Amino acid sequence: MIAIDVKNLTKKFDQFVAVDDISFQVEKGGIFAFLGPNGAGKSTVIKMMTTILYPTDGSIFINNYNIHNEKSEVRKSIGVIFQDHTLDDELTAYENLYYHSALYKIPERIRREKIDDMLHYVGLLDRKNDLVRTFSGGMKRRIEIARGLLHSPTILFLDEPTLGLDVQTRAFLWNYIKKINEEQGITIFFTTHNMEEVENIATKIAIIDKGRILSQGTSKEIKKATKTKTLENAFLTLTGYGIREQSADK
Ligand SMILES: Nc1ncnc2c1ncn2[C@@H]1O[C@H](COP(=O)(O)OP(=O)(O)O)[C@@H](O)[C@H]1O
Ligand SMILES: [Mg+2]
């Protein structure tokens, strides 16, 4: 079964081609990683798959729903953790999740219990009534993951989820993500430029640069195709050795 089906996807911002004719599929229950340098087009692809941005060309099916005319079905069936933090700092952890549960029309009678369950899973139930403003970056990420899973989606999208987190928090997050993948069969799509995360977590990888997929497959297949011994060397062989500037807003 295919959870995500992307064909000939293109996104232009005026004349600039940010995503250039890419195609890939993600199996249901798989963990798929987009590995690419800054500006590669990773966030733009995630935004199109999650119905935040409209493609210039190509097709996207999420759980067999067409993003072009079944937007609300797509939205209901997915959870999203964006690259930038999106919690309301002036609300408590509980209030942030409550707002989301109302938005997704989770029945009133199960809301409280569901929110407590999710907070428990990410280890923050004891902080539920504290303002998000007082949380560390890692704690905020965990709340975002709890929120992303609150409406029981079958696919979870994570855009650079571990950027700026310490080693312990990163390990916690990935263990948790692996667990929900294994125990609940939730399909995972994530982006990163961290090789280790990709090697340890992903079942399939696409290396993306300048809006194009340069290679895709398992880590082993990519290394074989590029005649390299490590994923890092495969990545450098494909994307070159030039330094990428991090743009000010990302
Ligand atoms: N709204 C936008 N308008 C114009 N250019 C954009 C916009 N969003 C992204 N871009 C450009 O598209 C390219 C891909 O961006 P992005 O998808 O954010 O890359 P990544 O997430 O891989 O770092 C970059 O060159 C970026 O500057
Ligand atoms: Mg990005």
PDB file of C-alpha atoms and ligand atoms in Angstrom:
ATOM      1  CA  MET A   1       0.000   0.000   0.000  1.00  0.00           C
ATOM      2  CA  ILE A   2       1.207   3.466  -0.888  1.00  0.00           C
ATOM      3  CA  ALA A   3       0.744   6.239   1.691  1.00  0.00           C
ATOM      4  CA  ILE A   4       2.323   9.087  -0.285  1.00  0.00           C
ATOM      5  CA  ASP A   5       2.422   9.254  -4.058  1.00  0.00           C
ATOM      6  CA  VAL A   6       4.144  12.248  -5.654  1.00  0.00           C
ATOM      7  CA  LYS A   7       4.530  12.551  -9.420  1.00  0.00           C
ATOM      8  CA  ASN A   8       6.343  15.178 -11.478  1.00  0.00           C
ATOM      9  CA  LEU A   9       5.943  17.757  -8.738  1.00  0.00           C
ATOM     10  CA  THR A  10       7.126  21.284  -9.535  1.00  0.00           C
ATOM     11  CA  LYS A  11       6.915  24.533  -7.573  1.00  0.00           C
ATOM     12  CA  LYS A  12       7.927  27.885  -9.002  1.00  0.00           C
ATOM     13  CA  PHE A  13       8.107  31.151  -7.083  1.00  0.00           C
ATOM     14  CA  ASP A  14       7.787  33.586  -9.999  1.00  0.00           C
ATOM     15  CA  GLN A  15      10.560  32.436 -12.329  1.00  0.00           C
ATOM     16  CA  PHE A  16      12.532  30.617  -9.620  1.00  0.00           C
ATOM     17  CA  VAL A  17      12.111  26.829  -9.700  1.00  0.00           C
ATOM     18  CA  ALA A  18      12.242  25.686  -6.038  1.00  0.00           C
ATOM     19  CA  VAL A  19      11.028  22.134  -6.742  1.00  0.00           C
ATOM     20  CA  ASP A  20      11.829  20.701 -10.145  1.00  0.00           C
ATOM     21  CA  ASP A  21       9.862  17.719 -11.444  1.00  0.00           C
ATOM     22  CA  ILE A  22      10.285  15.293  -8.553  1.00  0.00           C
ATOM     23  CA  SER A  23       8.592  11.922  -8.098  1.00  0.00           C
ATOM     24  CA  PHE A  24       8.652   9.462  -5.197  1.00  0.00           C
ATOM     25  CA  GLN A  25       6.445   7.071  -3.275  1.00  0.00           C
ATOM     26  CA  VAL A  26       6.285   6.218   0.409  1.00  0.00           C
ATOM     27  CA  GLU A  27       4.994   2.816   1.475  1.00  0.00           C
ATOM     28  CA  LYS A  28       2.443   2.664   4.256  1.00  0.00           C
ATOM     29  CA  GLY A  29       4.316   2.053   7.526  1.00  0.00           C
ATOM     30  CA  GLY A  30       7.608   3.263   6.045  1.00  0.00           C
ATOM     31  CA  ILE A  31      10.002   5.891   7.376  1.00  0.00           C
ATOM     32  CA  PHE A  32      11.065   8.094   4.491  1.00  0.00           C
ATOM     33  CA  ALA A  33      13.761  10.769   4.782  1.00  0.00           C
ATOM     34  CA  PHE A  34      14.423  13.768   2.584  1.00  0.00           C
ATOM     35  CA  LEU A  35      18.107  14.504   2.975  1.00  0.00           C
ATOM     36  CA  GLY A  36      19.308  17.773   1.512  1.00  0.00           C
ATOM     37  CA  PRO A  37      21.302  20.955   2.166  1.00  0.00           C
ATOM     38  CA  ASN A  38      19.772  24.337   3.004  1.00  0.00           C
ATOM     39  CA  GLY A  39      17.610  25.665   0.207  1.00  0.00           C
ATOM     40  CA  ALA A  40      17.235  22.229  -1.425  1.00  0.00           C
ATOM     41  CA  GLY A  41      13.441  22.502  -1.484  1.00  0.00           C
ATOM     42  CA  LYS A  42      12.621  20.181   1.447  1.00  0.00           C
ATOM     43  CA  SER A  43      10.212  22.491   3.268  1.00  0.00           C
ATOM     44  CA  THR A  44       8.535  23.496   0.018  1.00  0.00           C
ATOM     45  CA  VAL A  45       7.774  19.836  -0.768  1.00  0.00           C
ATOM     46  CA  ILE A  46       6.417  19.234   2.761  1.00  0.00           C
ATOM     47  CA  LYS A  47       4.235  22.342   2.491  1.00  0.00           C
ATOM     48  CA  MET A  48       2.742  21.066  -0.771  1.00  0.00           C
ATOM     49  CA  MET A  49       2.113  17.575   0.629  1.00  0.00           C
ATOM     50  CA  THR A  50       0.396  19.056   3.694  1.00  0.00           C
ATOM     51  CA  THR A  51      -1.768  21.460   1.637  1.00  0.00           C
ATOM     52  CA  ILE A  52      -0.119  24.664   2.861  1.00  0.00           C
ATOM     53  CA  LEU A  53       1.253  25.521  -0.589  1.00  0.00           C
ATOM     54  CA  TYR A  54      -0.244  24.763  -3.966  1.00  0.00           C
ATOM     55  CA  PRO A  55       1.968  23.051  -6.581  1.00  0.00           C
ATOM     56  CA  THR A  56       2.722  24.693  -9.905  1.00  0.00           C
ATOM     57  CA  ASP A  57       2.582  21.307 -11.598  1.00  0.00           C
ATOM     58  CA  GLY A  58       2.364  17.580 -10.861  1.00  0.00           C
ATOM     59  CA  SER A  59       0.232  15.378  -8.637  1.00  0.00           C
ATOM     60  CA  ILE A  60       0.194  14.462  -4.941  1.00  0.00           C
ATOM     61  CA  PHE A  61      -1.904  11.742  -3.349  1.00  0.00           C
ATOM     62  CA  ILE A  62      -1.872  11.393   0.450  1.00  0.00           C
ATOM     63  CA  ASN A  63      -3.617   8.246   1.718  1.00  0.00           C
ATOM     64  CA  ASN A  64      -5.156   8.112  -1.758  1.00  0.00           C
ATOM     65  CA  TYR A  65      -6.648  11.591  -1.322  1.00  0.00           C
ATOM     66  CA  ASN A  66      -5.877  14.127  -4.002  1.00  0.00           C
ATOM     67  CA  ILE A  67      -4.454  17.367  -2.564  1.00  0.00           C
ATOM     68  CA  HIS A  68      -6.081  19.257  -5.431  1.00  0.00           C
ATOM     69  CA  ASN A  69      -9.695  18.523  -4.532  1.00  0.00           C
ATOM     70  CA  GLU A  70      -9.703  16.529  -1.265  1.00  0.00           C
ATOM     71  CA  LYS A  71      -7.790  18.965   0.894  1.00  0.00           C
ATOM     72  CA  SER A  72      -9.800  18.466   4.086  1.00  0.00           C
ATOM     73  CA  GLU A  73      -9.554  14.652   3.858  1.00  0.00           C
ATOM     74  CA  VAL A  74      -5.794  15.011   3.412  1.00  0.00           C
ATOM     75  CA  ARG A  75      -5.566  17.317   6.423  1.00  0.00           C
ATOM     76  CA  LYS A  76      -7.576  15.024   8.672  1.00  0.00           C
ATOM     77  CA  SER A  77      -5.399  12.039   7.865  1.00  0.00           C
ATOM     78  CA  ILE A  78      -2.016  13.670   8.558  1.00  0.00           C
ATOM     79  CA  GLY A  79      -0.092  15.255  11.414  1.00  0.00           C
ATOM     80  CA  VAL A  80       2.503  17.941  10.743  1.00  0.00           C
ATOM     81  CA  ILE A  81       5.470  19.250  12.716  1.00  0.00           C
ATOM     82  CA  PHE A  82       6.777  22.308  10.912  1.00  0.00           C
ATOM     83  CA  GLN A  83      10.364  23.506  10.841  1.00  0.00           C
ATOM     84  CA  ASP A  84       9.501  26.668  12.751  1.00  0.00           C
ATOM     85  CA  HIS A  85       7.891  26.467  16.153  1.00  0.00           C
ATOM     86  CA  THR A  86       4.153  27.005  15.945  1.00  0.00           C
ATOM     87  CA  LEU A  87       2.905  26.807  19.546  1.00  0.00           C
ATOM     88  CA  ASP A  88       1.292  29.731  21.287  1.00  0.00           C
ATOM     89  CA  ASP A  89       3.798  30.742  23.973  1.00  0.00           C
ATOM     90  CA  GLU A  90       1.183  32.533  26.046  1.00  0.00           C
ATOM     91  CA  LEU A  91      -1.013  29.441  26.421  1.00  0.00           C
ATOM     92  CA  THR A  92      -0.332  26.396  28.559  1.00  0.00           C
ATOM     93  CA  ALA A  93       0.639  23.040  27.044  1.00  0.00           C
ATOM     94  CA  TYR A  94      -2.903  21.815  27.717  1.00  0.00           C
ATOM     95  CA  GLU A  95      -4.491  24.885  26.134  1.00  0.00           C
ATOM     96  CA  ASN A  96      -2.374  24.536  22.994  1.00  0.00           C
ATOM     97  CA  LEU A  97      -3.540  20.954  22.581  1.00  0.00           C
ATOM     98  CA  TYR A  98      -7.120  21.810  23.497  1.00  0.00           C
ATOM     99  CA  TYR A  99      -7.255  24.447  20.772  1.00  0.00           C
ATOM    100  CA  HIS A 100      -6.009  21.902  18.239  1.00  0.00           C
ATOM    101  CA  SER A 101      -8.502  19.257  19.395  1.00  0.00           C
ATOM    102  CA  ALA A 102     -11.357  21.726  18.943  1.00  0.00           C
ATOM    103  CA  LEU A 103     -10.067  22.642  15.490  1.00  0.00           C
ATOM    104  CA  TYR A 104     -10.023  18.975  14.518  1.00  0.00           C
ATOM    105  CA  LYS A 105     -13.432  18.374  16.078  1.00  0.00           C
ATOM    106  CA  ILE A 106     -12.246  15.690  18.464  1.00  0.00           C
ATOM    107  CA  PRO A 107     -15.427  14.884  20.453  1.00  0.00           C
ATOM    108  CA  GLU A 108     -15.726  16.956  23.618  1.00  0.00           C
ATOM    109  CA  ARG A 109     -16.139  13.958  25.933  1.00  0.00           C
ATOM    110  CA  ILE A 110     -12.800  12.358  24.974  1.00  0.00           C
ATOM    111  CA  ARG A 111     -10.749  15.551  24.553  1.00  0.00           C
ATOM    112  CA  ARG A 112      -9.345  15.825  28.062  1.00  0.00           C
ATOM    113  CA  GLU A 113      -8.406  12.197  28.281  1.00  0.00           C
ATOM    114  CA  LYS A 114      -6.836  12.191  24.820  1.00  0.00           C
ATOM    115  CA  ILE A 115      -4.789  15.294  25.614  1.00  0.00           C
ATOM    116  CA  ASP A 116      -3.592  13.824  28.909  1.00  0.00           C
ATOM    117  CA  ASP A 117      -2.673  10.593  27.132  1.00  0.00           C
ATOM    118  CA  MET A 118      -0.612  12.430  24.545  1.00  0.00           C
ATOM    119  CA  LEU A 119       1.108  14.585  27.162  1.00  0.00           C
ATOM    120  CA  HIS A 120       1.890  11.441  29.110  1.00  0.00           C
ATOM    121  CA  TYR A 121       3.405   9.789  26.015  1.00  0.00           C
ATOM    122  CA  VAL A 122       5.809  12.662  25.463  1.00  0.00           C
ATOM    123  CA  GLY A 123       6.638  12.779  29.177  1.00  0.00           C
ATOM    124  CA  LEU A 124       5.127  16.199  29.908  1.00  0.00           C
ATOM    125  CA  LEU A 125       1.894  15.449  31.716  1.00  0.00           C
ATOM    126  CA  ASP A 126       3.214  17.038  34.916  1.00  0.00           C
ATOM    127  CA  ARG A 127       3.817  20.296  33.003  1.00  0.00           C
ATOM    128  CA  LYS A 128       0.396  20.457  31.370  1.00  0.00           C
ATOM    129  CA  ASN A 129      -0.705  23.650  33.116  1.00  0.00           C
ATOM    130  CA  ASP A 130       2.544  25.554  32.592  1.00  0.00           C
ATOM    131  CA  LEU A 131       2.875  28.255  29.960  1.00  0.00           C
ATOM    132  CA  VAL A 132       4.719  27.051  26.863  1.00  0.00           C
ATOM    133  CA  ARG A 133       6.847  30.214  27.199  1.00  0.00           C
ATOM    134  CA  THR A 134       8.641  28.537  30.132  1.00  0.00           C
ATOM    135  CA  PHE A 135       9.573  25.392  28.132  1.00  0.00           C
ATOM    136  CA  SER A 136      12.926  24.511  26.536  1.00  0.00           C
ATOM    137  CA  GLY A 137      13.180  24.000  22.754  1.00  0.00           C
ATOM    138  CA  GLY A 138      13.093  20.231  23.230  1.00  0.00           C
ATOM    139  CA  MET A 139       9.984  20.367  25.399  1.00  0.00           C
ATOM    140  CA  LYS A 140       8.253  22.557  22.830  1.00  0.00           C
ATOM    141  CA  ARG A 141       9.093  19.996  20.135  1.00  0.00           C
ATOM    142  CA  ARG A 142       7.598  17.230  22.257  1.00  0.00           C
ATOM    143  CA  ILE A 143       4.391  19.247  22.701  1.00  0.00           C
ATOM    144  CA  GLU A 144       4.282  19.806  18.942  1.00  0.00           C
ATOM    145  CA  ILE A 145       4.580  16.067  18.377  1.00  0.00           C
ATOM    146  CA  ALA A 146       1.807  15.405  20.910  1.00  0.00           C
ATOM    147  CA  ARG A 147      -0.331  17.948  19.079  1.00  0.00           C
ATOM    148  CA  GLY A 148       0.529  16.466  15.664  1.00  0.00           C
ATOM    149  CA  LEU A 149      -0.711  13.045  16.811  1.00  0.00           C
ATOM    150  CA  LEU A 150      -3.764  14.197  18.772  1.00  0.00           C
ATOM    151  CA  HIS A 151      -6.295  13.577  15.990  1.00  0.00           C
ATOM    152  CA  SER A 152      -4.878  10.062  15.287  1.00  0.00           C
ATOM    153  CA  PRO A 153      -3.339  10.681  11.856  1.00  0.00           C
ATOM    154  CA  THR A 154      -1.876   7.797   9.864  1.00  0.00           C
ATOM    155  CA  ILE A 155       1.010   9.828   8.437  1.00  0.00           C
ATOM    156  CA  LEU A 156       3.274  12.151  10.390  1.00  0.00           C
ATOM    157  CA  PHE A 157       5.328  14.807   8.578  1.00  0.00           C
ATOM    158  CA  LEU A 158       8.293  16.307  10.413  1.00  0.00           C
ATOM    159  CA  ASP A 159      10.342  19.134   8.896  1.00  0.00           C
ATOM    160  CA  GLU A 160      13.835  19.173  10.467  1.00  0.00           C
ATOM    161  CA  PRO A 161      12.385  18.086  13.814  1.00  0.00           C
ATOM    162  CA  THR A 162      15.688  17.910  15.680  1.00  0.00           C
ATOM    163  CA  LEU A 163      17.261  21.166  14.516  1.00  0.00           C
ATOM    164  CA  GLY A 164      18.904  22.859  17.504  1.00  0.00           C
ATOM    165  CA  LEU A 165      18.055  20.108  20.010  1.00  0.00           C
ATOM    166  CA  ASP A 166      20.551  18.526  22.401  1.00  0.00           C
ATOM    167  CA  VAL A 167      21.632  14.898  22.033  1.00  0.00           C
ATOM    168  CA  GLN A 168      19.338  13.557  24.775  1.00  0.00           C
ATOM    169  CA  THR A 169      16.241  15.251  23.404  1.00  0.00           C
ATOM    170  CA  ARG A 170      17.091  14.069  19.895  1.00  0.00           C
ATOM    171  CA  ALA A 171      17.424  10.485  21.120  1.00  0.00           C
ATOM    172  CA  PHE A 172      14.121  10.762  23.001  1.00  0.00           C
ATOM    173  CA  LEU A 173      12.319  12.080  19.935  1.00  0.00           C
ATOM    174  CA  TRP A 174      13.625   9.434  17.574  1.00  0.00           C
ATOM    175  CA  ASN A 175      12.901   6.622  20.020  1.00  0.00           C
ATOM    176  CA  TYR A 176       9.385   7.927  20.345  1.00  0.00           C
ATOM    177  CA  ILE A 177       8.930   8.280  16.590  1.00  0.00           C
ATOM    178  CA  LYS A 178      10.243   4.756  16.005  1.00  0.00           C
ATOM    179  CA  LYS A 179       7.863   3.491  18.655  1.00  0.00           C
ATOM    180  CA  ILE A 180       4.744   5.029  17.113  1.00  0.00           C
ATOM    181  CA  ASN A 181       5.890   3.755  13.724  1.00  0.00           C
ATOM    182  CA  GLU A 182       6.349   0.208  15.022  1.00  0.00           C
ATOM    183  CA  GLU A 183       3.410   0.012  17.422  1.00  0.00           C
ATOM    184  CA  GLN A 184       0.801   2.003  15.530  1.00  0.00           C
ATOM    185  CA  GLY A 185       2.056   1.622  11.972  1.00  0.00           C
ATOM    186  CA  ILE A 186       2.150   5.392  11.458  1.00  0.00           C
ATOM    187  CA  THR A 187       3.978   6.329   8.259  1.00  0.00           C
ATOM    188  CA  ILE A 188       6.778   8.838   8.858  1.00  0.00           C
ATOM    189  CA  PHE A 189       8.129  11.429   6.426  1.00  0.00           C
ATOM    190  CA  PHE A 190      10.930  13.639   7.726  1.00  0.00           C
ATOM    191  CA  THR A 191      13.543  16.047   6.436  1.00  0.00           C
ATOM    192  CA  THR A 192      17.001  16.621   7.817  1.00  0.00           C
ATOM    193  CA  HIS A 193      20.595  17.261   6.882  1.00  0.00           C
ATOM    194  CA  ASN A 194      21.831  14.914   9.573  1.00  0.00           C
ATOM    195  CA  MET A 195      23.340  11.714   8.063  1.00  0.00           C
ATOM    196  CA  GLU A 196      23.224   9.729  11.295  1.00  0.00           C
ATOM    197  CA  GLU A 197      19.515  10.285  11.754  1.00  0.00           C
ATOM    198  CA  VAL A 198      18.915   9.122   8.231  1.00  0.00           C
ATOM    199  CA  GLU A 199      21.083   6.001   8.604  1.00  0.00           C
ATOM    200  CA  ASN A 200      19.559   5.063  11.953  1.00  0.00           C
ATOM    201  CA  ILE A 201      15.932   5.825  11.318  1.00  0.00           C
ATOM    202  CA  ALA A 202      14.927   5.884   7.661  1.00  0.00           C
ATOM    203  CA  THR A 203      13.847   2.818   5.704  1.00  0.00           C
ATOM    204  CA  LYS A 204      14.103   4.806   2.475  1.00  0.00           C
ATOM    205  CA  ILE A 205      15.938   7.996   1.545  1.00  0.00           C
ATOM    206  CA  ALA A 206      15.795  10.616  -1.188  1.00  0.00           C
ATOM    207  CA  ILE A 207      18.772  12.941  -1.572  1.00  0.00           C
ATOM    208  CA  ILE A 208      17.486  16.294  -2.762  1.00  0.00           C
ATOM    209  CA  ASP A 209      19.341  19.390  -3.929  1.00  0.00           C
ATOM    210  CA  LYS A 210      18.345  22.466  -5.926  1.00  0.00           C
ATOM    211  CA  GLY A 211      14.791  21.152  -6.166  1.00  0.00           C
ATOM    212  CA  ARG A 212      15.731  17.815  -7.703  1.00  0.00           C
ATOM    213  CA  ILE A 213      15.990  14.288  -6.340  1.00  0.00           C
ATOM    214  CA  LEU A 214      19.528  13.143  -7.127  1.00  0.00           C
ATOM    215  CA  SER A 215      19.214   9.610  -5.804  1.00  0.00           C
ATOM    216  CA  GLN A 216      16.680   7.542  -3.895  1.00  0.00           C
ATOM    217  CA  GLY A 217      16.489   4.119  -2.317  1.00  0.00           C
ATOM    218  CA  THR A 218      17.819   2.471   0.826  1.00  0.00           C
ATOM    219  CA  SER A 219      21.102   3.729   2.250  1.00  0.00           C
ATOM    220  CA  LYS A 220      22.762   0.646   0.784  1.00  0.00           C
ATOM    221  CA  GLU A 221      21.315   1.253  -2.672  1.00  0.00           C
ATOM    222  CA  ILE A 222      22.389   4.890  -2.691  1.00  0.00           C
ATOM    223  CA  LYS A 223      25.942   3.991  -1.645  1.00  0.00           C
ATOM    224  CA  LYS A 224      26.076   1.334  -4.341  1.00  0.00           C
ATOM    225  CA  ALA A 225      24.771   3.706  -7.019  1.00  0.00           C
ATOM    226  CA  THR A 226      27.356   6.354  -6.109  1.00  0.00           C
ATOM    227  CA  LYS A 227      30.173   3.844  -5.514  1.00  0.00           C
ATOM    228  CA  THR A 228      30.750   5.231  -2.013  1.00  0.00           C
ATOM    229  CA  LYS A 229      31.169   3.595   1.375  1.00  0.00           C
ATOM    230  CA  THR A 230      29.317   6.076   3.564  1.00  0.00           C
ATOM    231  CA  LEU A 231      26.111   8.014   3.130  1.00  0.00           C
ATOM    232  CA  GLU A 232      28.060  11.214   3.800  1.00  0.00           C
ATOM    233  CA  ASN A 233      30.354  10.508   0.865  1.00  0.00           C
ATOM    234  CA  ALA A 234      27.384   9.617  -1.304  1.00  0.00           C
ATOM    235  CA  PHE A 235      25.785  12.909  -0.310  1.00  0.00           C
ATOM    236  CA  LEU A 236      28.927  14.944  -1.066  1.00  0.00           C
ATOM    237  CA  THR A 237      29.470  13.124  -4.350  1.00  0.00           C
ATOM    238  CA  LEU A 238      25.917  13.960  -5.410  1.00  0.00           C
ATOM    239  CA  THR A 239      25.592  17.505  -4.068  1.00  0.00           C
ATOM    240  CA  GLY A 240      29.197  18.728  -4.375  1.00  0.00           C
ATOM    241  CA  TYR A 241      31.494  20.274  -1.787  1.00  0.00           C
ATOM    242  CA  GLY A 242      30.374  23.913  -2.018  1.00  0.00           C
ATOM    243  CA  ILE A 243      29.347  25.607   1.256  1.00  0.00           C
ATOM    244  CA  ARG A 244      25.633  26.485   1.485  1.00  0.00           C
ATOM    245  CA  GLU A 245      24.612  29.716   3.081  1.00  0.00           C
ATOM    246  CA  GLN A 246      21.817  29.539   5.599  1.00  0.00           C
ATOM    247  CA  SER A 247      19.302  32.170   4.663  1.00  0.00           C
ATOM    248  CA  ALA A 248      18.359  34.633   7.395  1.00  0.00           C
ATOM    249  CA  ASP A 249      14.753  33.496   7.776  1.00  0.00           C
ATOM    250  CA  LYS A 250      15.384  29.750   7.956  1.00  0.00           C
TER     251      LYS A 250
HETATM  252  N1  LIG B   1       7.707  31.791  -0.497  1.00  0.00           N
HETATM  253  C1  LIG B   1       8.844  31.771  -1.195  1.00  0.00           C
HETATM  254  N2  LIG B   1       9.111  32.695  -2.136  1.00  0.00           N
HETATM  255  C2  LIG B   1      10.250  32.680  -2.860  1.00  0.00           C
HETATM  256  N3  LIG B   1      11.211  31.747  -2.714  1.00  0.00           N
HETATM  257  C3  LIG B   1      11.020  30.785  -1.795  1.00  0.00           C
HETATM  258  C4  LIG B   1       9.833  30.751  -0.983  1.00  0.00           C
HETATM  259  N4  LIG B   1       9.922  29.661  -0.152  1.00  0.00           N
HETATM  260  C5  LIG B   1      11.100  29.083  -0.430  1.00  0.00           C
HETATM  261  N5  LIG B   1      11.765  29.748  -1.410  1.00  0.00           N
HETATM  262  C6  LIG B   1      13.065  29.375  -1.985  1.00  0.00           C
HETATM  263  O1  LIG B   1      12.971  28.056  -2.462  1.00  0.00           O
HETATM  264  C7  LIG B   1      14.164  27.326  -2.201  1.00  0.00           C
HETATM  265  C8  LIG B   1      13.834  26.099  -1.383  1.00  0.00           C
HETATM  266  O2  LIG B   1      13.455  26.507  -0.061  1.00  0.00           O
HETATM  267  P1  LIG B   1      13.072  25.470   1.060  1.00  0.00           P
HETATM  268  O3  LIG B   1      12.052  24.548   0.538  1.00  0.00           O
HETATM  269  O4  LIG B   1      12.726  26.251   2.276  1.00  0.00           O
HETATM  270  O5  LIG B   1      14.459  24.686   1.265  1.00  0.00           O
HETATM  271  P2  LIG B   1      14.934  23.748   2.461  1.00  0.00           P
HETATM  272  O6  LIG B   1      13.757  23.493   3.342  1.00  0.00           O
HETATM  273  O7  LIG B   1      15.448  22.517   1.779  1.00  0.00           O
HETATM  274  O8  LIG B   1      16.036  24.469   3.179  1.00  0.00           O
HETATM  275  C9  LIG B   1      15.109  28.303  -1.498  1.00  0.00           C
HETATM  276  O9  LIG B   1      15.972  28.862  -2.461  1.00  0.00           O
HETATM  277  C10 LIG B   1      14.162  29.331  -0.927  1.00  0.00           C
HETATM  278  O10 LIG B   1      14.807  30.578  -0.779  1.00  0.00           O
HETATM  279 MG    MG B   2      13.453  23.814   5.336  1.00  0.00          MG
END
